[in-house]
Coordinates of C-alpha atoms in Angstrom, one line a residue:
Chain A
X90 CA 9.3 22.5 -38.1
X91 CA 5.9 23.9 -37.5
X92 CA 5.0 27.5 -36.8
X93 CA 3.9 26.2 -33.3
X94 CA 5.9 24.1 -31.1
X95 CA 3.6 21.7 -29.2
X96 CA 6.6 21.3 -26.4
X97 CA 9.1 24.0 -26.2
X98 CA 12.2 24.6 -24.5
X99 CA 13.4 28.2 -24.3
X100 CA 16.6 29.1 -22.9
X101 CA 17.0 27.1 -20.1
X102 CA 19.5 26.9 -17.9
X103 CA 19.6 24.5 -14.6
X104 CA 22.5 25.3 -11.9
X105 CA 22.3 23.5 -8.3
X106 CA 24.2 25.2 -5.4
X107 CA 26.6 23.8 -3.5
X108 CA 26.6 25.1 -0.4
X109 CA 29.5 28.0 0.6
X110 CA 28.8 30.1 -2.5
X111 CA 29.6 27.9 -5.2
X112 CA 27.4 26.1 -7.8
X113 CA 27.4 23.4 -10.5
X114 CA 25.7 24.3 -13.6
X115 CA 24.5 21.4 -15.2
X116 CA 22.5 22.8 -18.3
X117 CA 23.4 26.3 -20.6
X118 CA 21.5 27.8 -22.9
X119 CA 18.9 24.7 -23.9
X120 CA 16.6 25.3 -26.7
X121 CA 14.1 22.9 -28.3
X122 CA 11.4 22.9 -29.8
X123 CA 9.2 19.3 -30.1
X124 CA 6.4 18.8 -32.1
X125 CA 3.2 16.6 -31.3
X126 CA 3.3 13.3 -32.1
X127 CA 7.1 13.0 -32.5
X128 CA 9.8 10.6 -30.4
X129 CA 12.4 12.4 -29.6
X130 CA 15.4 10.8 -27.8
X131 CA 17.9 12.5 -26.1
X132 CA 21.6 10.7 -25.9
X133 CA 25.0 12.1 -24.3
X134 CA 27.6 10.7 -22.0
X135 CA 26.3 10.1 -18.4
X136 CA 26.5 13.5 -16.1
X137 CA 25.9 15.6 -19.4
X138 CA 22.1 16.5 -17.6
X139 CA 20.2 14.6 -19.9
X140 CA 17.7 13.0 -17.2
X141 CA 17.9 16.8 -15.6
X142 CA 16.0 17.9 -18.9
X143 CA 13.3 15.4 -18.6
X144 CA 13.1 16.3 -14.3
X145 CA 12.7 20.2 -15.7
X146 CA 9.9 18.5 -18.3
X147 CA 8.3 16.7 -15.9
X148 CA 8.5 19.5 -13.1
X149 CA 10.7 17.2 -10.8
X150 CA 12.8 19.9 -10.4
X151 CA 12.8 23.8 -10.8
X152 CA 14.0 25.5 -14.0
X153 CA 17.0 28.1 -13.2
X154 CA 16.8 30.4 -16.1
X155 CA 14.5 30.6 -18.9
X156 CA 11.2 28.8 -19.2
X157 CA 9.6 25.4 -20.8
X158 CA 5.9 25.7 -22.3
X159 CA 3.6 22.9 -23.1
X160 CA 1.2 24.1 -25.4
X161 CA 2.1 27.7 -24.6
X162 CA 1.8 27.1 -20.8
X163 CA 4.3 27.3 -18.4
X164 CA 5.5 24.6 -16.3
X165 CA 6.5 24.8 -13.3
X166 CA 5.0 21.6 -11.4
X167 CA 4.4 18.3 -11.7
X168 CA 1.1 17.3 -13.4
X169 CA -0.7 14.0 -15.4
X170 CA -0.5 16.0 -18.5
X171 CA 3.1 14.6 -18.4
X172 CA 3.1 11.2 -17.3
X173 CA 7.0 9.5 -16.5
X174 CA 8.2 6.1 -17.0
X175 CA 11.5 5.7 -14.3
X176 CA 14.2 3.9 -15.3
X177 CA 13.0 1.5 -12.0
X178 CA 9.7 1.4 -12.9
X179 CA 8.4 2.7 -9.6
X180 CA 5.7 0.6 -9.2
X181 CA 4.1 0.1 -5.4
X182 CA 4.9 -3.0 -4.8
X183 CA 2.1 -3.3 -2.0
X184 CA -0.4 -3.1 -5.2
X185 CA -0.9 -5.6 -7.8
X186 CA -0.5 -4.8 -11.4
X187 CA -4.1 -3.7 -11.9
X188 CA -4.4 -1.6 -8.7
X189 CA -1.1 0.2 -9.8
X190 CA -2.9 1.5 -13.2
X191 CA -6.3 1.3 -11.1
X192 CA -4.5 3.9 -8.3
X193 CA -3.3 6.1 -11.2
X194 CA -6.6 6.3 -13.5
X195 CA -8.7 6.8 -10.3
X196 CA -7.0 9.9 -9.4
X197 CA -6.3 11.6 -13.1
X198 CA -10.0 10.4 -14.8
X199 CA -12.5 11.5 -11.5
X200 CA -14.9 11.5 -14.2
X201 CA -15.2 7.6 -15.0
X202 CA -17.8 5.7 -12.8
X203 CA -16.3 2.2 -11.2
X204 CA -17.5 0.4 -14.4
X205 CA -15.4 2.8 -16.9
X206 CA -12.6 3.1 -14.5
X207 CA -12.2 -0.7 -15.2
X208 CA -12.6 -1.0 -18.7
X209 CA -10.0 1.8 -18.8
X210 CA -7.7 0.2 -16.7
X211 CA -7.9 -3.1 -18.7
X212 CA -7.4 -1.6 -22.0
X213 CA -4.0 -0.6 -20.9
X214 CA -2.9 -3.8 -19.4
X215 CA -3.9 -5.3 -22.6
X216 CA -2.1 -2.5 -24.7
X217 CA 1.3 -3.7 -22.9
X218 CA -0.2 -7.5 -23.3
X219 CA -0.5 -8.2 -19.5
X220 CA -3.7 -9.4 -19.4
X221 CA -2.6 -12.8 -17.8
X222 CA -0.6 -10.9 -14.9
X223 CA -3.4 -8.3 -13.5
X224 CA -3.6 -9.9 -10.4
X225 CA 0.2 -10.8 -9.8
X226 CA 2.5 -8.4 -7.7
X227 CA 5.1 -6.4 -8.7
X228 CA 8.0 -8.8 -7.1
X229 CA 5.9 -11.6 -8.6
X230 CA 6.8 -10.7 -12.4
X231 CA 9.5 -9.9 -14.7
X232 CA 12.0 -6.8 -15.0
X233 CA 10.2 -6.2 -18.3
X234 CA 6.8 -6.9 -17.2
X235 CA 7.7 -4.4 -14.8
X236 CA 8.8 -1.8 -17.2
X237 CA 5.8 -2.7 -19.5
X238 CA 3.4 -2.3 -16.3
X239 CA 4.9 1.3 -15.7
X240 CA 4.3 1.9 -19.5
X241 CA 0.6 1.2 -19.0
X242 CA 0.3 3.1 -16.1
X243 CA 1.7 6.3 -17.5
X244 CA -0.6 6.5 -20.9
X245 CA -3.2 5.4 -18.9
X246 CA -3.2 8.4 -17.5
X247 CA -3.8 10.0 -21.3
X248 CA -0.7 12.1 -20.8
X249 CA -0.1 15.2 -23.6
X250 CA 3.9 13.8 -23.3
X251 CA 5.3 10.4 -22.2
X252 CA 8.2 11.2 -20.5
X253 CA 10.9 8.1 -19.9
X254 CA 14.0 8.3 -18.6
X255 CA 16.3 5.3 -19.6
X256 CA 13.5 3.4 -19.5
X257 CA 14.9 0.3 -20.4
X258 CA 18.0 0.3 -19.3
X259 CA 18.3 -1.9 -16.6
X260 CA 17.0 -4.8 -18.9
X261 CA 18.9 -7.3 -20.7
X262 CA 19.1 -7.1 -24.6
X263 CA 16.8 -9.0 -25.7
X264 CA 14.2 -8.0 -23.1
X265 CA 15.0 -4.3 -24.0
X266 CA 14.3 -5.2 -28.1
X267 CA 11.2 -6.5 -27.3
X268 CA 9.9 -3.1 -25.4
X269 CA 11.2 -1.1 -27.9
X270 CA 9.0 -2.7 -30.7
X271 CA 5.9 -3.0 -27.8
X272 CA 6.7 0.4 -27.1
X273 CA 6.6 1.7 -31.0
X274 CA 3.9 -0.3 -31.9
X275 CA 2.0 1.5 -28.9
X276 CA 3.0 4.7 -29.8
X277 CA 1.6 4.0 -33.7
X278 CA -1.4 3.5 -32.4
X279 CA -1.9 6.3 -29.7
X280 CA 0.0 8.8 -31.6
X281 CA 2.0 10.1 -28.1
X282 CA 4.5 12.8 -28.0
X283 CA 7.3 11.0 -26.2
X284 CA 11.0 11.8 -25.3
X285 CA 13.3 9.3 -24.5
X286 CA 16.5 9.5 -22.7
X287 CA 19.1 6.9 -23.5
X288 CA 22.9 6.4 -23.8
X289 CA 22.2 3.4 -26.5
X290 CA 22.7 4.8 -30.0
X291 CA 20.7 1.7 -31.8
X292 CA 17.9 2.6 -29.5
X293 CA 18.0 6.0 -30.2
X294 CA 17.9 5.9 -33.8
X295 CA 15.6 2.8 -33.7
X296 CA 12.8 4.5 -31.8
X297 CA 13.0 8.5 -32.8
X298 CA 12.2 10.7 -35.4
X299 CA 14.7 13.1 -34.5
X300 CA 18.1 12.6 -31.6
X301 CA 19.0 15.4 -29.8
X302 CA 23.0 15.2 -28.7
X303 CA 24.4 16.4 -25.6
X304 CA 27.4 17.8 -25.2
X305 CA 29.3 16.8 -21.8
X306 CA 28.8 18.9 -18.9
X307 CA 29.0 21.3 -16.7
X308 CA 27.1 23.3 -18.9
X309 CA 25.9 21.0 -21.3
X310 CA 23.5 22.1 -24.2
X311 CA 22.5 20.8 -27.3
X312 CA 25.0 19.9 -29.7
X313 CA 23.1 18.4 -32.5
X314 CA 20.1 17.2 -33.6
X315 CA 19.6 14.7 -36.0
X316 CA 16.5 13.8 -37.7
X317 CA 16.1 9.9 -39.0
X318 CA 14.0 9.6 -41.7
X319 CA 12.9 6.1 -41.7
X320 CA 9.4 5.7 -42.5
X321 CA 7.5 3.5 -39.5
X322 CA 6.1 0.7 -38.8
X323 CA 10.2 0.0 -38.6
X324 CA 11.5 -3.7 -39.0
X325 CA 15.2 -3.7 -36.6
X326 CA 15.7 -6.8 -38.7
X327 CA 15.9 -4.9 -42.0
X328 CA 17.5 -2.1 -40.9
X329 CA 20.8 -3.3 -39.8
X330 CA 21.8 -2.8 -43.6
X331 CA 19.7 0.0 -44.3
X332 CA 21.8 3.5 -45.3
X333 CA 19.7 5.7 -43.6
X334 CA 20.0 3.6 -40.0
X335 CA 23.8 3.3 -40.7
X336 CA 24.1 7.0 -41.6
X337 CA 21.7 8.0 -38.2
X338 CA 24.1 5.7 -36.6
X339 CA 27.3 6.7 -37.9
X340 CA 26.3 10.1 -37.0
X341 CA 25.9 9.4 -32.9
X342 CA 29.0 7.5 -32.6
X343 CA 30.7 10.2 -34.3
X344 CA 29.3 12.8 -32.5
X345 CA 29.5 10.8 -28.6
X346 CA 32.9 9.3 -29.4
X347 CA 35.4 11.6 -31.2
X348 CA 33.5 15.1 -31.0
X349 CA 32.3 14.9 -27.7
X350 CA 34.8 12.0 -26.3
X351 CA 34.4 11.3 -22.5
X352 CA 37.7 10.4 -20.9
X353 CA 37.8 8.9 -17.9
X354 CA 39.1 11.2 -15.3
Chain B
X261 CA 19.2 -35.7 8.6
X262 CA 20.5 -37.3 11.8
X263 CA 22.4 -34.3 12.4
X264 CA 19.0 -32.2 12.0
X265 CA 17.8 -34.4 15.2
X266 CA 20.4 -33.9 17.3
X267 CA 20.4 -30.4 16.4
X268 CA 16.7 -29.8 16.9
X269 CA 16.1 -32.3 19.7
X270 CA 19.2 -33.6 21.4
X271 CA 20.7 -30.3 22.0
X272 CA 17.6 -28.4 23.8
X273 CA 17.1 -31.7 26.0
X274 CA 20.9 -31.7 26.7
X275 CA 20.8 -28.1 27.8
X276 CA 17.7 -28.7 29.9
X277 CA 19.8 -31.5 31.8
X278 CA 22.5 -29.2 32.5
X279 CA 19.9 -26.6 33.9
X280 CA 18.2 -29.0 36.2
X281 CA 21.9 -30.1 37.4
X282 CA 22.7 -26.9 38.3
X283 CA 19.3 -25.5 39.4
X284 CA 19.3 -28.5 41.8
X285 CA 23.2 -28.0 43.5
X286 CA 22.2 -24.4 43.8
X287 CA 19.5 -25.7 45.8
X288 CA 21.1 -27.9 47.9
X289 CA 23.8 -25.3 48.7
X290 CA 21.2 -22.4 49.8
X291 CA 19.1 -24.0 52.4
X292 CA 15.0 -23.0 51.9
X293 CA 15.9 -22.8 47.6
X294 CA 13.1 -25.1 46.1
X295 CA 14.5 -27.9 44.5
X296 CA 13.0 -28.3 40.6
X297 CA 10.5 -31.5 41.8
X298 CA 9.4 -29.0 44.3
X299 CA 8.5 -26.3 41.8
X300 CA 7.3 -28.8 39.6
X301 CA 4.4 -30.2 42.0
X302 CA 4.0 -26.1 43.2
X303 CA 3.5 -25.0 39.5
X304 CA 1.0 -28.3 39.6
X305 CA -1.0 -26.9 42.2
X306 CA -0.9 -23.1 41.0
X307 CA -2.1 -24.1 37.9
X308 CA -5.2 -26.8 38.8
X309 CA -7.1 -23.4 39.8
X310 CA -6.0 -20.6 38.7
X311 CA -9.1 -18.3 38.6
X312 CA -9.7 -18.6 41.8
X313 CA -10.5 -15.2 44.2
X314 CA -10.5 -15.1 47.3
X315 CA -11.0 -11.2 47.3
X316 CA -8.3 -8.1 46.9
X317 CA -4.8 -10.0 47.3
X318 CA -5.7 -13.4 46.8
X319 CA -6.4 -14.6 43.5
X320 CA -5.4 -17.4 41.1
X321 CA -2.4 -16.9 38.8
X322 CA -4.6 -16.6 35.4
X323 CA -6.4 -13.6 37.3
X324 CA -3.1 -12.0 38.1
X325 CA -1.8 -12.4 35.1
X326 CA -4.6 -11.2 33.2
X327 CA -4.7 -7.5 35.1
X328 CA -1.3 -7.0 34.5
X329 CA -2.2 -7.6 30.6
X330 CA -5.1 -5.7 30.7
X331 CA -3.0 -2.6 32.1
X332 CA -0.1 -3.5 29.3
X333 CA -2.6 -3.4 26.9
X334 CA -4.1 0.0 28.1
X335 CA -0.8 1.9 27.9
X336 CA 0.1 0.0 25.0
X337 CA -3.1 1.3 23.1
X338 CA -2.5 4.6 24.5
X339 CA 1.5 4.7 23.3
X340 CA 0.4 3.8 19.4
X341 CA -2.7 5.8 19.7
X342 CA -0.5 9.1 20.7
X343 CA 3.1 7.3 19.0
X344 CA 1.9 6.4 15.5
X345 CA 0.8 10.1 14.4
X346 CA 3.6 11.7 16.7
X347 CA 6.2 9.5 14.2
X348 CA 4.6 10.5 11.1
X349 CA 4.6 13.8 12.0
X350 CA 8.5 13.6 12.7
X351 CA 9.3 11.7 9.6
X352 CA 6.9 13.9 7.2
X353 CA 8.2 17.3 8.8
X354 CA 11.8 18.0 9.2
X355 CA 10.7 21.3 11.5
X356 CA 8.6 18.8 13.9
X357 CA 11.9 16.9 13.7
X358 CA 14.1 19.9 14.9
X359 CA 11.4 20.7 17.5
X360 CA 10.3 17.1 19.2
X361 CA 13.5 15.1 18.9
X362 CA 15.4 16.6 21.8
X363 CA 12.5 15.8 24.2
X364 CA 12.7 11.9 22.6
X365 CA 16.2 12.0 23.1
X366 CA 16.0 13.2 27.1
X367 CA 13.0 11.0 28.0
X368 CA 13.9 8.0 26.2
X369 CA 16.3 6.4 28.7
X370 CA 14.9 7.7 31.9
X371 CA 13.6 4.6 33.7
X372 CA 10.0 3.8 33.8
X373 CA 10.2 3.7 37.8
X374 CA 11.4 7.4 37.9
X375 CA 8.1 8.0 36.9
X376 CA 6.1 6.3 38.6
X377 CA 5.8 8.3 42.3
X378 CA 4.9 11.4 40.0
X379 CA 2.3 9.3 38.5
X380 CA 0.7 8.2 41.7
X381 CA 0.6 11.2 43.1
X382 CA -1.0 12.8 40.0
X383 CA -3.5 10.0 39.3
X384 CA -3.6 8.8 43.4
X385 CA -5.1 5.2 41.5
X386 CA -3.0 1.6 41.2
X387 CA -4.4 1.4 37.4
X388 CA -4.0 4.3 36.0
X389 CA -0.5 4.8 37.6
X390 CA 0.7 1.5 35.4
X391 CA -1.0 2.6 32.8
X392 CA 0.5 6.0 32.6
X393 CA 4.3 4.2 33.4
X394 CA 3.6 1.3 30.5
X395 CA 2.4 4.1 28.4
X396 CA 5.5 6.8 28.6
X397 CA 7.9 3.9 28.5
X398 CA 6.5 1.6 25.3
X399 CA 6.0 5.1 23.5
X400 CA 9.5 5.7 22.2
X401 CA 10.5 2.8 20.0
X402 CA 6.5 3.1 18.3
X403 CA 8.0 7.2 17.4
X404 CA 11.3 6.4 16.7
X405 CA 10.2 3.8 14.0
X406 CA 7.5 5.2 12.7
X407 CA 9.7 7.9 12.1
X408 CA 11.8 5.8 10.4
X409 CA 9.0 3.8 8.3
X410 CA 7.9 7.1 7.1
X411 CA 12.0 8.3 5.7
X412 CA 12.7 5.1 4.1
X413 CA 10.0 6.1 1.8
X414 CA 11.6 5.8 -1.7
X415 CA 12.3 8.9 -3.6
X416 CA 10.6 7.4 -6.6
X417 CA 7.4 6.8 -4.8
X418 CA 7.2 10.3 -3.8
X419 CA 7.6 11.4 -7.6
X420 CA 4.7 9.0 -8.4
X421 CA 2.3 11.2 -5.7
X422 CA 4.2 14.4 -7.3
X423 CA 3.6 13.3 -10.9
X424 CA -0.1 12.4 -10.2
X425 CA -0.6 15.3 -7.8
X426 CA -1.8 13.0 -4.7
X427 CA -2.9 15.4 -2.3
X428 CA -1.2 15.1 1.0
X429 CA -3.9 13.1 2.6
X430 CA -4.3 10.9 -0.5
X431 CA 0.0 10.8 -0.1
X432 CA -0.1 9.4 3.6
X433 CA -2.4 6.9 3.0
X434 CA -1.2 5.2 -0.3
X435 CA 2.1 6.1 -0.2
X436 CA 3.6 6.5 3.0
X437 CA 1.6 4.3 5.4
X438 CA 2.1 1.2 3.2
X439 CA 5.8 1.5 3.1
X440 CA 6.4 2.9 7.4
X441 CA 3.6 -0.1 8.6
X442 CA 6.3 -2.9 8.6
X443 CA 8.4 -0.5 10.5
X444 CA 5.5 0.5 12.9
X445 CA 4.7 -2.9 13.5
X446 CA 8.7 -3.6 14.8
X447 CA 8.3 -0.2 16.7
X448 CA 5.0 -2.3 18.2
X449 CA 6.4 -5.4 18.9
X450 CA 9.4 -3.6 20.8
X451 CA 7.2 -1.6 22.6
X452 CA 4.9 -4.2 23.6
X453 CA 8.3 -6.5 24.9
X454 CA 9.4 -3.2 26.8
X455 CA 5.4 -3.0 28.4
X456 CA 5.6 -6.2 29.6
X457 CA 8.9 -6.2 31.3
X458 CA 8.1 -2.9 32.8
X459 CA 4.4 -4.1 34.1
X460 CA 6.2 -6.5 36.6
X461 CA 8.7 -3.6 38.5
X462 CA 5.8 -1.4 38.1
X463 CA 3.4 -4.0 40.3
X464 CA 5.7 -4.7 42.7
X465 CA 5.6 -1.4 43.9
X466 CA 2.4 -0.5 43.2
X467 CA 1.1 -3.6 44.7
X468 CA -2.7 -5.1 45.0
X469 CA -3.1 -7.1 41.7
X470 CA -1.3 -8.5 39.1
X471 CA 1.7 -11.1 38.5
X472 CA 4.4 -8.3 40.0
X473 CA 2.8 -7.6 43.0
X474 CA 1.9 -12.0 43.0
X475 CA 5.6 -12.9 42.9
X476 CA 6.7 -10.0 45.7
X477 CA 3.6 -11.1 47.8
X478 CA 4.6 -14.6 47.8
X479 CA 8.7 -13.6 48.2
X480 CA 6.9 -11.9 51.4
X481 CA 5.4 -15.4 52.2
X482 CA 8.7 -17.2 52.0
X483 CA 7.1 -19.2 49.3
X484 CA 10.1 -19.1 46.9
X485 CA 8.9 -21.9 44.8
X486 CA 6.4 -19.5 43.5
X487 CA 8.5 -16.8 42.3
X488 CA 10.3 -19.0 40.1
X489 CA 6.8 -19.8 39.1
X490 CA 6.2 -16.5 38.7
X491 CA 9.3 -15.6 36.1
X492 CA 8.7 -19.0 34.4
X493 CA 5.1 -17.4 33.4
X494 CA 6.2 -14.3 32.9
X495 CA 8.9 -15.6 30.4
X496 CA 5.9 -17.7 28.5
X497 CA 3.4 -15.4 28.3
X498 CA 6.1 -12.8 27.1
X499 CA 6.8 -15.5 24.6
X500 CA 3.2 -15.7 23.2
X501 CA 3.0 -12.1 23.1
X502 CA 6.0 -11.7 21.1
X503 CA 4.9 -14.6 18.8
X504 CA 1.4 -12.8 18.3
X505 CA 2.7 -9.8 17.7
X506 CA 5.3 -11.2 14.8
X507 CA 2.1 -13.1 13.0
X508 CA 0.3 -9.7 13.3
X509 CA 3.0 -7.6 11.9
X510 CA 3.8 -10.4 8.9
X511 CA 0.3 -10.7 8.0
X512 CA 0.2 -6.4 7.0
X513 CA 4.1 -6.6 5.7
X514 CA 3.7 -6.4 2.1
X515 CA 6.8 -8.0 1.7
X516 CA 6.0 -11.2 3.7
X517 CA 3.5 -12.0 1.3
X518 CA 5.3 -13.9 -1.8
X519 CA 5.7 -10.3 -3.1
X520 CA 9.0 -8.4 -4.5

């Protein structure tokens, strides 16, 4: 690891009240420390705070104890500089797939004249390959064009982290495969920090250079981090018999089913 | 497909029958009632010249109707002119909630002829009193769904304005206005339903002009024929309104348009 962290997590703890007293704390004790350019996921059973992290990242929601820097400033709000891709892509679906990134670039980059502001917004539709749909409206196009729209809006934006919380998970297989490789093949060639939560082990190690594993809550922390040293552009095909990706593997279900097994209550 | 016709045409034309059956015993058992040919020829000759005006009290039917609309549409303007930002304060601000809602709550069901001696005697002026009683009664539904509109903004919208730090003009206008217009437009259309049933109760005691004070001046003339007349138009051009306001509201519902 570098001497210094380009996103770091110090000692924080998230606890919600619940009224009469008594409180729930979600996250104990977190520490990270994530380096530019890297994909980091972050995988644990669901209700083990893992999309809590990413609301503390993205200033969704108020850190408890402790204190998150991004490039040794403190966050404490929301702000482009960290851009999020929901799980539901959040699109407006009064806007069409242009005027979505359009709405989003106009506000973040006051700087571009109307003619820039275009050519910006285009390069980002065709980064996710959407040129064809511009005009179309969210209800008009697919649950992956969706997802990829929401992409393009959030680096178009020029974010310093791409935040996505289960971003593909309410896709079908082979719709989510094909994001994942659009999604790496983006990253390649902007070179974004991005953290990624997922329960999907194969995405996990697919995308990331390192996984971070979440114990279970209440007071859930980090339980391990792996690091997956595959070299990129990475092939899934090729990989389903590669030792590395088996070991990666191997190392998640071990850790999410027998270490950290969630039984049903 | 032959079921379709009966459906769409045999049906209605039955029903009709069955009104003009008993429309015309009812007649023949009260004495003066006017039979349906009656009304028929009366609606005839009501409608060959309806702009006539034969001064204050005497007009044709288009010109009645047409001052009770212009008054509906004065204190309709005036309830989304005051409703509109009065809801989106509500539904933005859950202290303007705590502080207005009890006065919605009170003056929503008082009838729009309670206020109307308060309103003549304060404005001493036949126009602005229906004005002032369409206005305080249409008002309510345009809050109350505004209100609404502006809630059932989703939670993930509001983290798109949060995450792009939309200022909270900039927040109104792209985010929450897009979303609560479909629910102003039904808080409209109510309001404007609500106006136009009040106008009538409100003319016949107001008197002077307009299709209320037309049917209880011609119930005054014993001209019965004209009162159902009178609610047959009403019933029509309440119709058309409605209609009008649908189209309008469809046309700025972003979900009418082929989209989500």
């Amino acid at each position: 690891m570098s001497a210094k962290p380009f996103l770091k997590i110090d000692h924080v703890d998230k606890v919600f009240p619940l009224g009469k007293g008594k409180e729930y704390v979600a996250l104990r004790d977190v520490k990270l420390e994530i380096r530019e350019n890297e994909i980091v996921s972050i995988i644990g059973h669901s209700g083990c705070g893992k999309s809590t992290i990413l609301n503390l990242i993205a200033g969704l929601d108020t850190i408890s104890n402790g204190v998150i820097l991004l490039e040794d400033r403190e966050i404490n709000a929301p702000g482009p500089e960290r851009a999020v891709v929901f799980q539901n892509h959040s699109l407006l679906p009064w806007l069409t797939v242009y005027q979505n990134i359009e709405m989003a670039v106009k506000k973040v980059r006051d700087d571009l004249n109307p003619k820039e502001v275009k050519e910006h917004v285009m390069k980002y539709i065709e980064l996710v390959n959407l040129d064809h749909a511009k005009d179309k409206y969210p209800g008009e196009i697919s649950g992956g064009m969706k997802q990829r729209v929401g992409i393009a809006r959030a680096l178009s934006i020029e974010p310093k982290v791409l935040l996505m919380d289960e971003p593909f998970g309410a896709l079908d297989s082979l719709t989510r495969a094909n994001l994942q490789d659009h999604l790496m093949r983006i990253q390649m060639q902007t070179g974004n920090t991005v953290i990624i939560i997922t329960h999907d082990v194969d995405e996990a190690v697919l995308l990331s250079d390192r996984v971070i594993m979440m114990t279970n809550g209440p007071e859930a922390t980090i339980g391990e981090i792996l690091e997956v040293n595959l070299p990129r552009p990475r092939e899934r095909l090729t990989l389903q018999h590669n030792e590395e990706y088996l070991r990666c593997r191997g190392a998640i279900v071990e850790f999410l089913y027998s270490k950290f097994a969630k039984h049903d209550d | 497909m032959l079921l379709k016709t009966i459906n769409t045409v045999a049906l209605p034309t039955l029903l009709f029958g069955v009104l003009i059956a008993v429309w015309s015993t009812v007649s023949i058992e009260i004495p003066g009632f006017p039979t349906p040919m009656e009304t028929w020829n009366e609606l005839l000759v009501v409608l060959s010249d309806p702009l006539y005006d034969n001064g204050a009290g005497d007009q044709g039917i288009a010109l009645q109707l047409m001052s009770s609309l212009k008054r509906v549409f004065g204190g309709f303007a005036l309830a989304i002119a005051v409703g509109i930002p009065v809801g989106l304060l509500i539904g933005m601000s859950k202290m303007a909630q705590t502080a207005i809602n009890p006065y919605i709550q009170i003056l929503k069901p008082v009838s729009p002829l309670a206020w109307l001696p308060l309103a003549l005697f304060v404005f001493k002026d036949v126009d602005m009193t229906a004005i002032f009683v369409i206005f305080i009664t249409s008002i309510w539904p345009i809050i109350i769904n505004t209100a609404l509109g502006v809630r059932s903004v989703s939670e993930d919208y509001l983290n798109v304005a949060k995450v792009l730090q939309l200022s909270a003009f900039e927040k109104v206008f792209q985010i929450i206005l897009p979303v609560a217009v479909p629910f102003i437009f039904t808080g409209m259309r109510l309001s404007l339903g609500i106006a136009w049933l009040v106008i009538v109760a409100a003319e016949m005691l107001t008197g002077g002009l307009g299709i209320g004070f037309w049917i209880w001046d011609e119930y005054n003339n014993l001209n019965y024929s004209h009162i159902i007349i009178g609610i047959i138009l009403i019933g029509v051009v309440g119709y058309i309104l409605d209609t009008i306001m649908g189209l309008i509201a469809d046309y700025f519902d972003y979900r009418k348009r082929g989209r989500v």
